[in-house]
């Protein structure tokens, strides 16, 4: 100990209390990625009475490395509330450091985190889709020209409103309307959608904002100029701000407003 620091000395109080005599100590730090201290492995007195060898040190260091990874994973699962990108982190597709930077970059550039992950951090859209599907507990859908949106679902909806709020109706199956949305947990936005399709059940799917805009542009036709019930509501909507936990909170809408009251079934 003196070779490391003159102020270091062995604390014999534990030996005095227990009657155990410490002759040897092999201590190895539990370090995650050689930068985060998570604990120490300490071995006392080799059973054979011999000194700890370099091989012993190497073996304990390997155990410490494995233990650090396990403890780090456990911390991520137990210390954090569920996040949209837990799947990416758990699968080691992105580090916490890069994810935090992506969130900061998205806020700075006024875009969504998913787009930043795809363009800057080269995360596959398919992997982001799995993460979103697991978090929102609904199916992920990406843009495809093979998905044909019935024209009547868009005929009475103002395109600007859809673009600002990042959702688009995809299909009607009996009494159910299927809607692709960027944030199925956004209560205000979800309620607005359900009001627009009053009398129908609404099934939500999650998608990337870029893909939602592609659907809108691909299928909108002349609906951008159509005056409608949805248009009146669209005039009251505000574009959602970027948020690191759940992007896309809908703009405030006062349902006591006369323009909105006329939408009621």
CSV table of C-alpha atoms in Angstrom, one decimal:
chain,number,residue,atom,x,y,z
A,1,UNK,CA,0.0,0.0,0.0
A,2,UNK,CA,2.8,2.4,0.8
A,3,UNK,CA,4.1,2.0,-2.8
A,4,UNK,CA,0.8,3.4,-4.0
A,5,UNK,CA,0.4,6.2,-1.5
A,6,UNK,CA,2.1,6.9,1.9
A,7,UNK,CA,-1.3,7.7,3.4
A,8,UNK,CA,-2.7,4.2,2.7
A,9,UNK,CA,-2.6,1.6,5.4
A,10,UNK,CA,-4.3,-1.7,6.3
A,11,UNK,CA,-7.4,-1.3,8.5
A,12,UNK,CA,-7.0,-4.2,11.1
A,13,UNK,CA,-10.2,-3.3,13.0
A,14,UNK,CA,-12.2,-5.9,11.1
A,15,UNK,CA,-9.6,-8.6,12.0
A,16,UNK,CA,-9.8,-7.6,15.7
A,17,UNK,CA,-13.6,-7.7,15.7
A,18,UNK,CA,-13.8,-11.1,14.0
A,19,UNK,CA,-10.6,-12.9,15.1
A,20,UNK,CA,-9.9,-13.5,11.4
A,21,UNK,CA,-6.3,-12.8,10.3
A,22,UNK,CA,-5.9,-11.2,6.9
A,23,UNK,CA,-2.6,-12.3,5.3
A,24,UNK,CA,-3.3,-11.6,1.6
A,25,UNK,CA,-5.7,-9.5,-0.3
A,26,UNK,CA,-6.5,-9.7,-4.0
A,27,UNK,CA,-8.7,-6.8,-5.0
A,28,UNK,CA,-10.0,-6.0,-8.5
A,29,UNK,CA,-12.3,-3.1,-9.5
A,30,UNK,CA,-15.5,-3.8,-11.2
A,31,UNK,CA,-15.4,-1.3,-14.1
A,32,UNK,CA,-17.9,-1.1,-16.9
A,33,UNK,CA,-16.1,-0.2,-20.2
A,34,UNK,CA,-13.1,0.9,-18.1
A,35,UNK,CA,-14.8,4.1,-17.1
A,36,UNK,CA,-17.7,3.4,-14.6
A,37,UNK,CA,-16.8,2.1,-11.2
A,38,UNK,CA,-19.5,-0.3,-10.1
A,39,UNK,CA,-17.8,-2.1,-7.1
A,40,UNK,CA,-14.8,-4.2,-6.1
A,41,UNK,CA,-14.1,-7.9,-5.9
A,42,UNK,CA,-11.9,-8.7,-2.9
A,43,UNK,CA,-10.4,-12.1,-2.1
A,44,UNK,CA,-8.7,-12.8,1.2
A,45,UNK,CA,-6.1,-15.5,2.0
A,46,UNK,CA,-5.5,-18.1,-0.7
A,47,UNK,CA,-6.6,-21.5,0.6
A,48,UNK,CA,-3.2,-23.1,-0.2
A,49,UNK,CA,-1.4,-20.4,1.8
A,50,UNK,CA,0.6,-19.4,-1.3
A,51,UNK,CA,0.6,-15.9,-2.7
A,52,UNK,CA,-2.0,-14.9,-5.3
A,53,UNK,CA,-0.5,-15.3,-8.8
A,54,UNK,CA,-0.7,-13.3,-12.0
A,55,UNK,CA,-3.1,-16.0,-13.3
A,56,UNK,CA,-5.3,-15.5,-10.2
A,57,UNK,CA,-5.4,-11.7,-11.0
A,58,UNK,CA,-6.3,-12.4,-14.6
A,59,UNK,CA,-9.1,-14.8,-13.7
A,60,UNK,CA,-10.6,-12.4,-11.2
A,61,UNK,CA,-10.3,-9.5,-13.6
A,62,UNK,CA,-12.3,-11.6,-16.2
A,63,UNK,CA,-15.0,-12.3,-13.6
A,64,UNK,CA,-15.1,-8.5,-12.7
A,65,UNK,CA,-15.5,-7.6,-16.4
A,66,UNK,CA,-18.5,-10.0,-16.8
A,67,UNK,CA,-20.0,-8.9,-13.5
A,68,UNK,CA,-19.7,-5.2,-14.6
A,69,UNK,CA,-21.7,-5.9,-17.7
A,70,UNK,CA,-24.4,-7.8,-15.8
A,71,UNK,CA,-24.7,-5.1,-13.1
A,72,UNK,CA,-24.8,-2.3,-15.8
A,73,UNK,CA,-27.7,-4.1,-17.6
A,74,UNK,CA,-29.5,-4.6,-14.3
A,75,UNK,CA,-29.2,-0.9,-13.5
A,76,UNK,CA,-30.6,0.1,-16.9
A,77,UNK,CA,-33.6,-2.1,-16.4
A,78,UNK,CA,-34.4,-1.2,-12.8
A,79,UNK,CA,-33.3,2.4,-12.4
A,80,UNK,CA,-35.1,3.9,-15.4
A,81,UNK,CA,-38.8,4.2,-16.2
A,82,UNK,CA,-39.5,2.4,-19.5
A,83,UNK,CA,-38.3,4.4,-22.5
A,84,UNK,CA,-39.1,4.3,-26.2
A,85,UNK,CA,-35.6,3.1,-27.1
A,86,UNK,CA,-34.9,0.5,-24.4
A,87,UNK,CA,-34.7,-2.2,-27.0
A,88,UNK,CA,-31.9,-0.4,-28.8
A,89,UNK,CA,-30.0,0.0,-25.6
A,90,UNK,CA,-30.5,-3.5,-24.3
A,91,UNK,CA,-29.5,-4.9,-27.7
A,92,UNK,CA,-26.3,-2.7,-27.6
A,93,UNK,CA,-27.4,-1.0,-30.9
A,94,UNK,CA,-26.7,2.4,-29.3
A,95,UNK,CA,-25.0,3.5,-26.1
A,96,UNK,CA,-26.6,5.7,-23.5
A,97,UNK,CA,-24.1,8.4,-24.4
A,98,UNK,CA,-25.1,8.4,-28.1
A,99,UNK,CA,-28.8,8.2,-27.3
A,100,UNK,CA,-28.6,11.2,-25.0
A,101,UNK,CA,-26.7,13.0,-27.8
A,102,UNK,CA,-29.3,12.1,-30.3
A,103,UNK,CA,-32.0,13.5,-28.1
A,104,UNK,CA,-30.0,16.7,-27.7
A,105,UNK,CA,-29.3,16.9,-31.4
A,106,UNK,CA,-33.0,16.4,-32.2
A,107,UNK,CA,-34.0,19.2,-29.9
A,108,UNK,CA,-31.4,21.5,-31.3
A,109,UNK,CA,-32.3,20.8,-34.9
A,110,UNK,CA,-36.1,20.8,-34.1
A,111,UNK,CA,-36.6,17.3,-35.5
A,112,UNK,CA,-37.7,14.0,-34.0
A,113,UNK,CA,-35.2,11.6,-32.2
A,114,UNK,CA,-36.1,8.7,-34.5
A,115,UNK,CA,-35.0,10.6,-37.6
A,116,UNK,CA,-31.7,11.5,-35.9
A,117,UNK,CA,-31.1,7.9,-35.0
A,118,UNK,CA,-31.6,6.8,-38.6
A,119,UNK,CA,-29.6,9.6,-40.3
A,120,UNK,CA,-26.8,10.3,-37.9
A,121,UNK,CA,-26.4,7.1,-35.8
A,122,UNK,CA,-27.2,4.7,-38.6
A,123,UNK,CA,-29.8,2.8,-36.6
A,124,UNK,CA,-31.9,0.6,-38.9
A,125,UNK,CA,-35.5,1.7,-39.3
A,126,UNK,CA,-36.5,-1.9,-38.6
A,127,UNK,CA,-34.8,-1.9,-35.2
A,128,UNK,CA,-36.4,1.4,-34.3
A,129,UNK,CA,-39.7,-0.1,-35.3
A,130,UNK,CA,-39.2,-3.0,-32.9
A,131,UNK,CA,-38.4,-0.5,-30.1
A,132,UNK,CA,-41.5,1.6,-30.8
A,133,UNK,CA,-43.7,-1.4,-31.1
A,134,UNK,CA,-42.5,-2.8,-27.8
A,135,UNK,CA,-42.9,0.6,-26.0
A,136,UNK,CA,-46.3,1.5,-27.4
A,137,UNK,CA,-47.6,-2.1,-27.5
A,138,UNK,CA,-48.9,-1.8,-31.0
A,139,UNK,CA,-47.8,-2.8,-34.5
A,140,UNK,CA,-45.2,-0.7,-36.3
A,141,UNK,CA,-45.9,0.2,-39.9
A,142,UNK,CA,-43.5,1.8,-42.3
A,143,UNK,CA,-44.3,3.5,-45.6
A,144,UNK,CA,-45.1,1.3,-48.5
A,145,UNK,CA,-46.7,2.2,-51.8
A,146,UNK,CA,-48.5,-1.1,-51.7
A,147,UNK,CA,-50.7,0.1,-48.8
A,148,UNK,CA,-53.6,1.8,-50.5
A,149,UNK,CA,-55.5,4.3,-48.4
A,150,UNK,CA,-59.2,4.5,-49.3
A,151,UNK,CA,-59.8,8.0,-50.8
A,152,UNK,CA,-62.9,8.6,-48.6
A,153,UNK,CA,-60.7,8.5,-45.4
A,154,UNK,CA,-58.7,11.5,-46.7
A,155,UNK,CA,-61.5,13.3,-48.6
A,156,UNK,CA,-62.7,15.2,-45.6
A,157,UNK,CA,-59.4,15.7,-43.8
A,158,UNK,CA,-57.2,18.8,-44.3
A,159,UNK,CA,-53.7,17.7,-45.2
A,160,UNK,CA,-52.1,20.5,-43.3
A,161,UNK,CA,-53.7,19.3,-40.2
A,162,UNK,CA,-52.5,15.7,-40.7
A,163,UNK,CA,-49.0,16.9,-41.4
A,164,UNK,CA,-48.8,19.1,-38.3
A,165,UNK,CA,-50.1,16.4,-36.0
A,166,UNK,CA,-48.3,13.4,-37.6
A,167,UNK,CA,-51.1,10.9,-38.1
A,168,UNK,CA,-52.9,9.5,-41.1
A,169,UNK,CA,-55.9,7.1,-41.6
A,170,UNK,CA,-54.8,3.9,-43.4
A,171,UNK,CA,-57.9,1.7,-43.7
A,172,UNK,CA,-61.5,1.1,-42.7
A,173,UNK,CA,-62.4,-2.5,-41.7
A,174,UNK,CA,-66.1,-2.7,-40.9
A,175,UNK,CA,-66.7,-0.3,-38.0
A,176,UNK,CA,-62.9,0.1,-37.3
A,177,UNK,CA,-60.7,2.8,-38.7
A,178,UNK,CA,-57.0,2.0,-38.7
A,179,UNK,CA,-54.8,5.1,-38.0
A,180,UNK,CA,-51.0,5.4,-38.2
A,181,UNK,CA,-49.7,7.9,-35.6
A,182,UNK,CA,-46.3,8.9,-34.3
A,183,UNK,CA,-47.3,8.8,-30.6
A,184,UNK,CA,-50.1,6.5,-29.6
A,185,UNK,CA,-49.7,7.7,-26.0
A,186,UNK,CA,-50.5,11.3,-26.8
A,187,UNK,CA,-53.9,11.5,-25.1
A,188,UNK,CA,-54.9,14.8,-26.7
A,189,UNK,CA,-54.0,13.7,-30.2
A,190,UNK,CA,-55.7,10.3,-29.8
A,191,UNK,CA,-58.9,12.0,-28.5
A,192,UNK,CA,-58.9,14.3,-31.5
A,193,UNK,CA,-58.6,11.4,-33.9
A,194,UNK,CA,-61.5,9.5,-32.1
A,195,UNK,CA,-63.7,12.6,-32.3
A,196,UNK,CA,-63.0,12.9,-36.1
A,197,UNK,CA,-64.1,9.3,-36.5
A,198,UNK,CA,-67.0,9.4,-34.1
A,199,UNK,CA,-69.1,6.2,-34.5
A,200,UNK,CA,-66.1,4.1,-35.3
A,201,UNK,CA,-63.6,2.1,-33.3
A,202,UNK,CA,-60.1,3.4,-33.9
A,203,UNK,CA,-57.1,1.1,-34.0
A,204,UNK,CA,-53.8,2.8,-33.7
A,205,UNK,CA,-50.5,1.8,-35.3
A,206,UNK,CA,-47.1,3.5,-34.6
A,207,UNK,CA,-44.9,4.9,-37.4
A,208,UNK,CA,-42.0,7.3,-38.0
A,209,UNK,CA,-42.9,10.9,-38.7
A,210,UNK,CA,-41.1,10.7,-42.1
A,211,UNK,CA,-43.1,7.7,-43.1
A,212,UNK,CA,-46.4,9.2,-42.0
A,213,UNK,CA,-45.7,12.3,-44.1
A,214,UNK,CA,-44.9,10.0,-47.1
A,215,UNK,CA,-48.3,8.3,-46.7
A,216,UNK,CA,-50.0,11.7,-46.6
A,217,UNK,CA,-48.2,13.1,-49.6
A,218,UNK,CA,-48.6,9.9,-51.6
A,219,UNK,CA,-52.4,9.6,-51.1
A,220,UNK,CA,-53.6,13.1,-50.4
A,221,UNK,CA,-54.6,14.1,-53.9
A,222,UNK,CA,-56.8,17.2,-53.8
A,223,UNK,CA,-57.8,16.7,-50.2
A,224,UNK,CA,-55.5,19.6,-49.1
A,225,UNK,CA,-58.1,22.0,-50.4
A,226,UNK,CA,-61.2,20.3,-49.2
A,227,UNK,CA,-63.3,22.3,-46.7
A,228,UNK,CA,-64.5,19.9,-44.0
A,229,UNK,CA,-65.2,19.2,-40.4
A,230,UNK,CA,-61.6,18.1,-40.0
A,231,UNK,CA,-60.4,21.3,-41.6
A,232,UNK,CA,-62.1,23.4,-39.0
A,233,UNK,CA,-60.4,21.4,-36.3
A,234,UNK,CA,-57.1,21.5,-38.2
A,235,UNK,CA,-57.2,25.3,-38.1
A,236,UNK,CA,-57.0,25.1,-34.3
A,237,UNK,CA,-54.1,22.6,-34.1
A,238,UNK,CA,-50.6,23.6,-33.3
A,239,UNK,CA,-47.5,21.7,-34.3
A,240,UNK,CA,-46.1,19.5,-31.6
A,241,UNK,CA,-42.7,20.3,-29.9
A,242,UNK,CA,-39.8,17.8,-29.8
A,243,UNK,CA,-39.5,16.0,-26.4
A,244,UNK,CA,-36.9,13.5,-25.5
A,245,UNK,CA,-39.3,11.0,-23.8
A,246,UNK,CA,-42.4,11.2,-25.9
A,247,UNK,CA,-42.2,13.5,-29.0
A,248,UNK,CA,-45.4,14.8,-30.5
A,249,UNK,CA,-47.7,16.2,-27.9
A,250,UNK,CA,-50.7,17.6,-29.8
A,251,UNK,CA,-51.5,21.3,-29.7
A,252,UNK,CA,-54.2,22.5,-27.2
A,253,UNK,CA,-57.7,22.4,-28.6
A,254,UNK,CA,-60.7,23.9,-26.8
A,255,UNK,CA,-63.7,21.7,-27.5
A,256,UNK,CA,-66.0,24.4,-26.3
A,257,UNK,CA,-65.0,26.5,-29.3
A,258,UNK,CA,-67.8,26.9,-31.7
A,259,UNK,CA,-65.8,25.6,-34.7
A,260,UNK,CA,-65.1,22.4,-32.9
A,261,UNK,CA,-68.5,22.0,-31.3
A,262,UNK,CA,-70.0,21.6,-34.8
A,263,UNK,CA,-68.0,18.4,-35.1
A,264,UNK,CA,-69.8,16.5,-32.4
A,265,UNK,CA,-71.9,13.7,-33.8
